[in-house]
Coordinates of C-alpha atoms and ligand atoms in Angstrom, one line a residue:
X1 CA 0.0 0.0 0.0
X2 CA 1.4 3.4 -1.0
X3 CA 0.8 6.2 1.5
X4 CA 0.5 9.8 0.6
X5 CA 0.4 12.2 3.6
X6 CA -1.1 15.6 2.8
X7 CA -0.9 18.8 4.8
X8 CA -4.6 19.1 5.2
X9 CA -8.0 18.1 3.9
X10 CA -7.9 20.4 0.9
X11 CA -4.6 19.0 -0.3
X12 CA -5.9 15.5 0.2
X13 CA -9.0 16.3 -1.9
X14 CA -6.9 17.9 -4.7
X15 CA -4.5 15.0 -4.7
X16 CA -7.3 12.4 -4.9
X17 CA -9.0 14.4 -7.7
X18 CA -5.7 14.5 -9.6
X19 CA -5.4 10.7 -9.5
X20 CA -9.0 10.3 -10.7
X21 CA -8.4 12.9 -13.5
X22 CA -5.3 11.0 -14.7
X23 CA -7.4 7.9 -14.9
X24 CA -10.0 9.6 -17.0
X25 CA -7.4 11.2 -19.3
X26 CA -5.7 7.8 -19.8
X27 CA -9.0 6.1 -20.4
X28 CA -12.0 8.3 -21.1
X29 CA -14.5 5.4 -20.8
X30 CA -13.3 4.4 -17.4
X31 CA -15.5 2.6 -14.9
X32 CA -15.2 4.3 -11.5
X33 CA -16.2 2.9 -8.2
X34 CA -17.4 5.8 -6.0
X35 CA -17.9 6.3 -2.3
X36 CA -20.1 8.6 -0.2
X37 CA -19.5 10.0 3.3
X38 CA -17.9 13.3 4.2
X39 CA -14.4 12.5 3.1
X40 CA -14.8 12.4 -0.7
X41 CA -16.9 15.6 -0.8
X42 CA -13.8 17.8 -1.4
X43 CA -12.5 15.5 -4.1
X44 CA -15.9 15.7 -5.9
X45 CA -15.7 19.5 -5.7
X46 CA -12.3 19.5 -7.4
X47 CA -13.6 17.1 -10.1
X48 CA -16.5 19.3 -10.8
X49 CA -14.2 22.3 -11.3
X50 CA -11.9 20.3 -13.5
X51 CA -14.8 19.2 -15.6
X52 CA -16.1 22.8 -15.9
X53 CA -12.7 24.0 -17.0
X54 CA -12.8 21.2 -19.6
X55 CA -9.8 19.4 -18.1
X56 CA -11.7 16.1 -17.7
X57 CA -14.7 14.6 -19.5
X58 CA -17.3 12.4 -17.9
X59 CA -19.4 11.7 -21.1
X60 CA -18.1 8.1 -21.5
X61 CA -17.6 7.4 -17.8
X62 CA -19.6 4.7 -16.0
X63 CA -19.8 4.8 -12.2
X64 CA -20.8 2.2 -9.6
X65 CA -21.4 3.3 -6.0
X66 CA -20.2 1.2 -3.2
X67 CA -23.3 1.0 -1.1
X68 CA -26.8 2.3 -0.3
X69 CA -28.9 2.2 2.8
X70 CA -31.8 -0.3 2.8
X71 CA -34.6 0.5 2.8
X72 CA -34.4 4.1 1.5
X73 CA -35.9 6.0 -1.3
X74 CA -33.6 7.5 -3.9
X75 CA -35.3 10.8 -3.3
X76 CA -34.5 10.9 0.4
X77 CA -31.8 13.5 1.1
X78 CA -29.9 10.9 3.2
X79 CA -29.8 8.3 0.4
X80 CA -26.5 7.8 -1.3
X81 CA -28.2 8.2 -4.7
X82 CA -29.3 11.7 -3.7
X83 CA -25.8 12.4 -2.3
X84 CA -24.1 11.4 -5.6
X85 CA -26.6 13.4 -7.7
X86 CA -26.0 16.5 -5.5
X87 CA -22.2 16.2 -5.2
X88 CA -21.2 15.1 -8.6
X89 CA -23.7 13.7 -11.2
X90 CA -25.8 16.8 -11.6
X91 CA -22.7 19.0 -11.9
X92 CA -20.6 17.2 -14.5
X93 CA -21.3 16.0 -18.0
X94 CA -22.0 12.4 -17.1
X95 CA -24.9 10.4 -18.6
X96 CA -27.0 9.7 -15.5
X97 CA -28.0 6.3 -17.1
X98 CA -24.3 5.3 -16.7
X99 CA -24.4 5.9 -12.9
X100 CA -25.3 3.0 -10.8
X101 CA -26.1 3.0 -7.1
X102 CA -27.7 -0.1 -5.4
X103 CA -31.5 0.2 -5.3
X104 CA -32.5 0.9 -1.7
X105 CA -36.2 0.4 -2.6
X106 CA -35.9 -3.1 -4.1
X107 CA -38.3 -5.7 -2.7
X108 CA -35.8 -8.4 -3.7
X109 CA -32.4 -7.4 -2.2
X110 CA -30.8 -10.8 -3.0
X111 CA -31.6 -10.3 -6.7
X112 CA -30.5 -6.7 -6.6
X113 CA -27.1 -7.8 -5.2
X114 CA -26.6 -10.5 -7.8
X115 CA -27.6 -8.1 -10.6
X116 CA -25.4 -5.3 -9.3
X117 CA -22.4 -7.7 -9.3
X118 CA -23.2 -8.9 -12.8
X119 CA -23.6 -5.4 -14.0
X120 CA -20.1 -4.4 -12.8
X121 CA -18.7 -7.5 -14.6
X122 CA -20.7 -6.6 -17.8
X123 CA -19.0 -3.3 -17.8
X124 CA -15.6 -4.9 -17.6
X125 CA -15.0 -4.4 -13.9
X126 CA -14.0 -1.3 -12.0
X127 CA -10.9 0.5 -13.2
X128 CA -10.5 2.8 -10.2
X129 CA -12.3 2.4 -6.9
X130 CA -12.5 5.3 -4.4
X131 CA -13.0 4.3 -0.7
X132 CA -13.5 6.0 2.6
X133 CA -12.7 4.3 5.8
X134 CA -15.0 4.1 8.9
X135 CA -13.6 4.8 12.4
X136 CA -14.2 1.1 13.0
X137 CA -12.2 0.1 9.9
X138 CA -15.1 -0.6 7.6
X139 CA -14.9 -0.1 3.9
X140 CA -18.2 0.2 2.1
X141 CA -20.5 -1.3 4.8
X142 CA -18.2 -4.3 5.3
X143 CA -18.3 -4.1 9.1
X144 CA -15.6 -5.5 11.5
X145 CA -15.9 -9.0 12.7
X146 CA -18.9 -9.6 10.4
X147 CA -18.9 -12.5 8.1
X148 CA -17.0 -10.6 5.5
X149 CA -19.2 -11.7 2.7
X150 CA -17.3 -11.2 -0.5
X151 CA -19.8 -10.2 -3.1
X152 CA -22.4 -7.4 -3.1
X153 CA -24.8 -8.3 -0.2
X154 CA -27.4 -7.0 2.2
X155 CA -25.8 -6.3 5.6
X156 CA -26.6 -5.1 9.1
X157 CA -24.9 -1.9 10.2
X158 CA -22.8 -2.0 13.3
X159 CA -23.7 0.1 16.3
X160 CA -20.6 2.3 15.8
X161 CA -21.6 3.0 12.2
X162 CA -25.2 3.8 13.1
X163 CA -23.7 6.2 15.7
X164 CA -21.2 7.8 13.3
X165 CA -23.8 8.2 10.5
X166 CA -26.5 9.6 12.8
X167 CA -25.1 13.0 12.1
X168 CA -26.7 12.9 8.7
X169 CA -30.1 12.1 10.1
X170 CA -32.6 13.9 12.5
X171 CA -32.0 11.2 15.1
X172 CA -30.1 8.0 15.6
X173 CA -33.5 6.1 15.3
X174 CA -33.9 7.3 11.8
X175 CA -30.7 5.7 10.5
X176 CA -31.6 2.6 8.5
X177 CA -30.1 -0.5 10.2
X178 CA -29.3 -2.3 6.9
X179 CA -27.5 -1.5 3.7
X180 CA -26.6 -3.1 0.4
X181 CA -22.9 -3.0 0.0
X182 CA -20.3 -4.2 -2.5
X183 CA -18.3 -7.0 -0.7
X184 CA -14.6 -7.1 0.0
X185 CA -14.0 -9.4 -3.1
X186 CA -16.0 -7.0 -5.3
X187 CA -13.8 -4.2 -4.1
X188 CA -10.6 -6.2 -4.5
X189 CA -11.4 -7.0 -8.1
X190 CA -11.0 -3.3 -9.0
X191 CA -7.8 -2.6 -10.9
X192 CA -6.8 0.3 -8.7
X193 CA -7.9 1.5 -5.3
X194 CA -7.7 4.9 -3.6
X195 CA -8.5 5.0 0.1
X196 CA -9.1 8.4 1.7
X197 CA -8.8 9.2 5.4
X198 CA -9.1 12.6 6.9
X199 CA -9.1 14.1 10.4
X200 CA -7.9 13.0 13.9
X201 CA -10.9 10.8 14.4
X202 CA -9.4 8.5 11.8
X203 CA -5.9 8.4 13.2
X204 CA -6.4 5.4 15.3
X205 CA -7.9 3.3 12.5
X206 CA -5.2 4.5 10.1
X207 CA -2.4 3.3 12.4
X208 CA -4.2 0.0 12.9
X209 CA -4.5 -0.3 9.1
X210 CA -0.8 0.4 8.6
X211 CA 0.6 -1.6 11.6
X212 CA -1.6 -4.6 11.7
X213 CA -1.6 -7.7 9.6
X214 CA -4.7 -8.6 7.7
X215 CA -7.6 -9.2 10.1
X216 CA -11.3 -9.1 10.0
X217 CA -11.6 -6.7 13.0
X218 CA -10.2 -4.0 10.8
X219 CA -11.8 -4.9 7.4
X220 CA -9.6 -2.3 5.6
X221 CA -6.5 -4.4 6.3
X222 CA -7.9 -6.8 3.7
X223 CA -6.8 -4.2 1.1
X224 CA -3.2 -5.3 1.8
X225 CA -3.7 -8.2 -0.5
X226 CA -4.3 -5.8 -3.4
X227 CA -1.3 -4.8 -5.5
X228 CA -2.4 -1.2 -6.3
X229 CA -3.8 0.6 -3.3
X230 CA -2.9 4.3 -2.5
X231 CA -3.9 5.6 0.9
X232 CA -4.2 9.4 0.8
X233 CA -4.6 10.9 4.2
X234 CA -4.1 14.2 5.9
X235 CA -1.6 14.8 8.7
X236 CA -4.4 14.6 11.3
X237 CA -5.4 11.1 10.2
X238 CA -1.8 9.9 9.8
X239 CA -0.8 9.5 13.4
X240 CA 2.8 9.8 12.5
X241 CA 5.4 10.1 15.3
X242 CA 4.4 11.0 18.8
X243 CA 6.4 11.4 22.0
X244 CA 5.2 10.1 25.3
X245 CA 6.6 11.3 28.6
X246 CA 6.1 9.5 32.0
X247 CA 7.1 11.6 35.0
X248 CA 8.1 9.5 37.9
X249 CA 9.4 10.3 41.4
X250 CA 13.0 9.3 40.4
X251 CA 13.1 9.3 36.6
X252 CA 11.2 10.9 33.7
X253 CA 10.9 8.3 30.8
X254 CA 10.5 9.2 27.2
X255 CA 9.1 7.0 24.4
X256 CA 9.0 7.9 20.7
X257 CA 6.2 6.0 19.0
X258 CA 5.5 5.7 15.3
X259 CA 1.9 4.5 14.7
X260 CA 1.8 1.7 17.2
X261 CA 5.6 1.0 17.3
X262 CA 8.1 2.0 19.9
X263 CA 11.1 3.3 18.0
X264 CA 13.2 5.0 20.7
X265 CA 13.3 5.4 24.5
X266 CA 15.3 7.5 26.9
X267 CA 15.1 8.7 30.5
X268 CA 16.4 11.6 32.6
X269 CA 16.5 12.2 36.4
X270 CA 13.5 13.9 37.9
X271 CA 14.5 17.5 38.7
X272 CA 12.6 18.2 41.9
X273 CA 13.8 21.6 42.9
X274 CA 10.9 23.5 41.3
X275 CA 8.1 23.1 38.8
X276 CA 10.0 25.3 36.3
X277 CA 13.3 23.4 36.4
X278 CA 11.4 20.1 36.1
X279 CA 9.4 21.4 33.1
X280 CA 12.4 22.9 31.4
X281 CA 14.5 19.7 31.9
X282 CA 11.6 17.7 30.3
X283 CA 11.5 20.3 27.5
X284 CA 15.2 20.0 26.8
X285 CA 14.9 16.2 26.2
X286 CA 11.7 16.7 24.1
X287 CA 13.6 19.2 21.9
X288 CA 16.6 16.9 21.6
X289 CA 14.3 14.1 20.4
X290 CA 12.3 16.5 18.1
X291 CA 15.6 17.1 16.2
X292 CA 16.0 13.3 15.7
X293 CA 12.4 12.3 14.9
X294 CA 9.5 14.0 13.1
X295 CA 7.5 14.3 16.3
X296 CA 4.2 16.1 16.1
X297 CA 2.6 15.7 19.5
X298 CA 3.6 15.2 23.1
X299 CA 1.6 13.3 25.7
X300 CA 2.6 13.5 29.4
X301 CA 1.7 11.2 32.2
X302 CA 2.1 12.7 35.7
X303 CA 1.2 11.6 39.2
X304 CA -1.4 13.6 41.0
X305 CA -4.7 15.2 40.2
X306 CA -5.2 17.2 37.0
X307 CA -7.9 19.7 36.9
X308 CA -8.5 22.3 34.2
X309 CA -5.0 21.6 32.9
X310 CA -3.4 22.2 36.3
X311 CA -1.5 19.5 38.1
X312 CA -1.2 19.0 41.9
X313 CA 1.2 16.2 42.8
X314 CA 2.4 15.5 46.4
X315 CA 5.7 13.9 45.5
X316 CA 6.6 16.4 42.7
X317 CA 7.0 20.2 42.8
X318 CA 3.6 20.6 41.0
X319 CA 1.2 22.9 42.9
X320 CA -1.6 23.9 40.6
X321 CA 1.0 23.9 37.8
X322 CA -0.1 24.5 34.2
X323 CA 2.0 21.7 32.9
X324 CA 0.5 21.3 29.4
X325 CA 0.6 24.9 28.5
X326 CA 4.1 25.5 30.1
X327 CA 5.7 22.6 28.3
X328 CA 3.8 23.3 25.0
X329 CA 5.4 26.8 24.9
X330 CA 8.9 25.4 25.4
X331 CA 8.6 22.6 22.8
X332 CA 6.3 24.3 20.3
X333 CA 4.1 21.3 19.9
X334 CA 0.6 20.4 21.3
X335 CA 1.0 18.8 24.7
X336 CA -1.7 16.7 26.4
X337 CA -1.5 15.7 30.1
X338 CA -3.2 12.9 32.0
X339 CA -2.7 11.0 35.2
X340 CA 0.2 8.5 35.0
X341 CA -1.9 5.5 36.0
X342 CA -4.3 6.3 33.3
X343 CA -1.4 6.5 30.8
X344 CA 0.0 3.2 31.9
X345 CA -3.5 1.6 31.5
X346 CA -3.7 3.0 28.0
X347 CA -0.2 1.8 27.1
X348 CA -1.0 -1.6 28.4
X349 CA -4.2 -1.8 26.5
X350 CA -2.6 -0.7 23.2
X351 CA 0.8 -2.3 23.4
X352 CA 0.8 -4.9 26.1
X353 CA -1.2 -7.6 27.9
X354 CA -4.5 -5.7 27.2
X355 CA -4.0 -5.6 23.5
X356 CA -6.5 -8.5 22.8
X357 CA -9.2 -6.9 25.0
X358 CA -11.6 -4.1 24.4
X359 CA -12.2 -3.0 28.0
X360 CA -9.6 -3.4 30.7
X361 CA -8.9 -2.3 34.2
X362 CA -5.2 -1.9 35.0
X363 CA -4.2 -2.1 38.7
X364 CA -0.8 -1.0 39.7
X365 CA 0.3 -2.4 43.1
X366 CA 3.0 -0.3 44.8
X367 CA 3.2 2.2 47.7
X368 CA -0.5 2.7 47.0
X369 CA -2.8 1.2 44.4
X370 CA -3.1 3.1 41.2
X371 CA -5.5 2.3 38.4
X372 CA -6.8 3.2 35.0
X373 CA -9.9 2.1 33.3
X374 CA -9.9 1.7 29.5
X375 CA -13.2 1.4 27.7
X376 CA -13.3 1.0 23.9
X377 CA -9.7 2.1 23.6
X378 CA -10.1 5.3 25.6
X379 CA -9.4 6.3 29.2
X380 CA -12.6 6.5 31.2
X381 CA -12.5 10.0 32.7
X382 CA -14.6 11.6 35.3
X383 CA -14.3 15.3 36.3
X384 CA -11.4 14.6 38.6
X385 CA -10.6 11.3 40.4
X386 CA -12.0 8.6 38.1
X387 CA -9.6 5.6 38.4
X388 CA -8.6 6.3 42.0
X389 CA -9.3 2.7 42.7
X390 CA -6.9 2.5 45.6
X391 CA -9.5 4.4 47.7
X392 CA -12.5 2.2 47.3
X393 CA -13.5 1.2 50.8
X394 CA -13.3 -2.5 51.5
X395 CA -13.5 -2.4 55.3
X396 CA -16.5 -0.2 56.3
X397 CA -16.3 -0.7 60.1
X398 CA -13.1 0.1 61.9
X399 CA -11.1 0.1 58.7
X400 CA -7.4 1.2 58.8
X401 CA -7.0 5.0 58.4
X402 CA -5.8 6.3 55.0
X403 CA -4.0 9.6 54.4
X404 CA -6.9 10.5 52.0
X405 CA -9.0 11.0 55.1
X406 CA -11.2 7.9 54.7
X407 CA -11.0 4.6 56.6
X408 CA -10.8 1.1 55.2
X409 CA -9.4 2.1 51.7
X410 CA -8.3 -0.8 49.6
X411 CA -4.7 0.4 49.3
X412 CA -4.4 0.1 53.1
X413 CA -4.8 -3.7 52.7
X414 CA -3.7 -4.7 49.2
X415 CA -0.8 -2.3 48.3
X416 CA 2.8 -3.6 48.6
X417 CA 3.2 -1.2 51.5
X418 CA 0.3 -2.8 53.3
X419 CA 1.8 -6.3 52.7
X420 CA 5.1 -5.1 54.1
X421 CA 3.4 -3.5 57.2
X422 CA 1.6 -6.8 57.9
X423 CA 4.9 -8.7 57.4
X424 CA 6.6 -6.4 59.9
X425 CA 4.0 -7.2 62.5
X426 CA 4.2 -10.9 61.8
X427 CA 8.0 -10.9 62.1
X428 CA 7.7 -9.3 65.6
X429 CA 5.2 -11.9 66.8
X430 CA 7.0 -14.8 65.1
X431 CA 10.7 -14.0 65.5
X432 CA 11.8 -17.6 64.7
X433 CA 10.0 -17.8 61.4
X434 CA 11.8 -18.4 58.2
X435 CA 10.5 -15.0 57.1
X436 CA 12.3 -13.3 60.1
X437 CA 15.5 -15.1 59.3
X438 CA 15.4 -14.2 55.6
X439 CA 14.6 -10.5 56.4
X440 CA 17.5 -10.5 58.8
X441 CA 19.9 -11.9 56.2
X442 CA 18.7 -9.4 53.6
X443 CA 18.9 -6.5 56.1
X444 CA 15.4 -5.4 55.2
X445 CA 11.9 -6.7 55.0
X446 CA 10.3 -6.2 51.6
X447 CA 7.7 -7.9 49.4
X448 CA 10.4 -9.9 47.8
X449 CA 11.3 -11.5 51.2
X450 CA 7.7 -12.5 51.8
X451 CA 7.6 -14.4 48.4
X452 CA 11.0 -15.9 48.9
X453 CA 10.0 -17.2 52.4
X454 CA 6.7 -18.5 51.0
X455 CA 8.5 -20.4 48.2
X456 CA 10.8 -22.0 50.9
X457 CA 7.7 -23.3 52.8
X458 CA 7.4 -20.6 55.5
X459 CA 3.9 -20.8 57.2
X460 CA 4.0 -17.2 58.3
X461 CA 4.6 -16.0 54.8
X462 CA 1.9 -18.3 53.5
X463 CA -0.6 -16.8 55.9
X464 CA 0.4 -13.3 55.0
X465 CA 0.0 -14.0 51.3
X466 CA -3.4 -15.7 51.9
X467 CA -4.6 -12.6 53.7
X468 CA -3.1 -10.3 51.1
X469 CA -4.6 -12.1 48.1
X470 CA -7.9 -12.2 49.9
X471 CA -7.9 -8.4 50.1
X472 CA -6.6 -8.1 46.6
X473 CA -9.4 -10.3 45.4
X474 CA -12.1 -8.4 47.3
X475 CA -11.2 -5.1 45.5
X476 CA -10.8 -6.8 42.1
X477 CA -14.2 -8.5 42.5
X478 CA -15.8 -5.1 43.3
X479 CA -14.2 -3.5 40.3
X480 CA -15.4 -6.4 38.0
X481 CA -18.9 -6.1 39.4
X482 CA -19.0 -2.3 38.7
X483 CA -17.3 -2.1 35.3
X484 CA -17.6 -5.6 33.8
X485 CA -14.2 -5.5 32.0
X486 CA -12.9 -8.1 29.7
X487 CA -9.6 -8.3 31.6
X488 CA -7.9 -7.0 34.7
X489 CA -4.2 -6.4 34.3
X490 CA -2.0 -6.3 37.3
X491 CA 1.2 -4.2 37.3
X492 CA 3.9 -3.1 39.8
X493 CA 7.1 -4.7 41.0
X494 CA 5.3 -7.4 43.0
X495 CA 3.9 -8.9 39.8
X496 CA 7.3 -10.2 38.9
X497 CA 6.2 -12.9 41.4
X498 CA 3.0 -13.4 39.3
X499 CA 3.7 -17.2 39.2
X500 CA 3.1 -17.3 43.0
X501 CA 0.5 -14.5 43.2
X502 CA -1.9 -15.5 40.5
X503 CA -2.6 -19.1 41.6
X504 CA -3.4 -17.8 45.1
X505 CA -5.5 -15.0 43.8
X506 CA -7.6 -16.6 41.1
X507 CA -9.7 -19.0 43.3
X508 CA -10.7 -16.0 45.3
X509 CA -12.3 -14.2 42.4
X510 CA -15.7 -15.5 41.4
X511 CA -16.0 -14.1 37.9
X512 CA -14.2 -16.8 35.9
X513 CA -14.9 -15.1 32.5
X514 CA -12.8 -12.1 33.3
X515 CA -9.1 -12.6 32.4
X516 CA -6.6 -11.7 35.1
X517 CA -3.2 -11.0 33.6
X518 CA 0.1 -9.6 34.5
X519 CA 1.4 -6.4 32.7
X520 CA 3.9 -7.2 30.0
X521 CA 5.2 -3.7 29.6
X522 CA 6.0 -2.7 33.2
X523 CA 8.2 0.3 33.1
X524 CA 7.3 1.4 29.6
X525 CA 3.6 1.3 29.9
X526 CA 3.3 4.9 31.1
X527 CA 5.4 6.5 28.5
X528 CA 3.9 4.4 25.7
X529 CA 0.4 5.3 26.8
X530 CA 1.2 8.9 27.2
X531 CA 2.4 9.0 23.6
X532 CA -1.1 8.0 22.5
X533 CA -3.0 10.6 24.6
Ligands
PGA1 P1 -16.7 9.5 6.4 O1 -17.2 8.0 6.3 O2 -16.1 9.9 5.1 O3 -18.0 10.3 6.5 O4 -15.9 9.7 7.6 C1 -16.3 7.1 5.8 C2 -16.9 5.7 5.9 O5 -17.6 5.4 6.9 O6 -16.6 4.9 5.1

């Protein structure tokens, strides 16, 4: 697939029109496959001007449109027949009898589909097919995951397509739920294909198209088997190169991401003397990387609470700091800021263990419990503290106090700090236990020591981990009950002992259809996710 990245929508439209014009000049009796939707409108406008100037001639051209709603009358302003008449056919010197759009009023759709397919063949097949791409990866109305019926067929529209197309109707209820569409094989029989994608709303699907192998979840990837496809997109749709920054208490990590690939990473020490020095040290590294890579946008994950673009973070010098606007001025690029746990969840969902799931909850076990909730590929946001899962209350009566002001917060029981606090108490009451001895040898009592002692058969450590995984399971079960995710992904240093943790945890979680997995990205999840903000 050749890719042409244009500056903006107007350049994309002009470029696409030039390719169509070349086709018509080389073969004035070409058969064109045409598409509707908002994307090709600019291209049609250019073609109309070229025709009016006498640069191109439509008198011998035949056209076949990709699809039509069903049922719909051709006179309805939302019908694709009406759209084509308005945008092109009535404005150029084409013979309207040589323009074909599936009949949305047929009472025998099966016959209509067969006849449509035969008619294309009778005209010698399509020389040049124009396509748009849906946000869900559809081409024509060949929807994701559907039985990708090859020939022209009647199909059901997916929820996301109904939603996307409702902007052309008075209400979502008015959008027809079915359509007649050329199939993937009908499209692939075309001699040449031009695929158009414009705007940031298409950037996700464009990178999926470019990065993924052929798969039916993104029907447009099937175009990869065709030898002559040109993708023309504008800069907003071509996600290009992005920089992700993950601000931690000790280090700031940077990840340069192209489409969905990590191409470079680096890190600097966290400058804690003031907000300004921290921001300018981050800007210096961003500017260094900008010289090496064609970076267009920066995403930043930071601890703390972000409200109206201002960050408050206890362990960093951020006090109502306008991080996004401050950094943006220094790097001269758009900067987006989100909470670091949210970024890690996004990273994990796009690059790591969450890749195969639509909806995930990521739980980071550390000093506290951090979390991020990803639904349909996006971070679930509330006004402020959505995702503060460490502070769900799991012990309502007489719960342990939490610095947040509540009692009985989950992180007081299931964070690594909580495990260590319980281990310290256990060691005091059982000074002869294996755990006490191991801790003494190590010179400190950490989570690692608890797992090491457990592995060596220490009963005290076993009891601690039984209790710990009980609390962990209580919180996870509540989250599953509320959000119904496809998977829960656990992260944090402690998960390096996932081989011991998971078998103790799983029997305590009743929902067997939710996958419980360990993060595969660990330290890179935050910067990778930030890049995609
Ligand atoms: P759009 O639609 O051009 O309106 O974005 C494209 C499509 O759904 O195929």
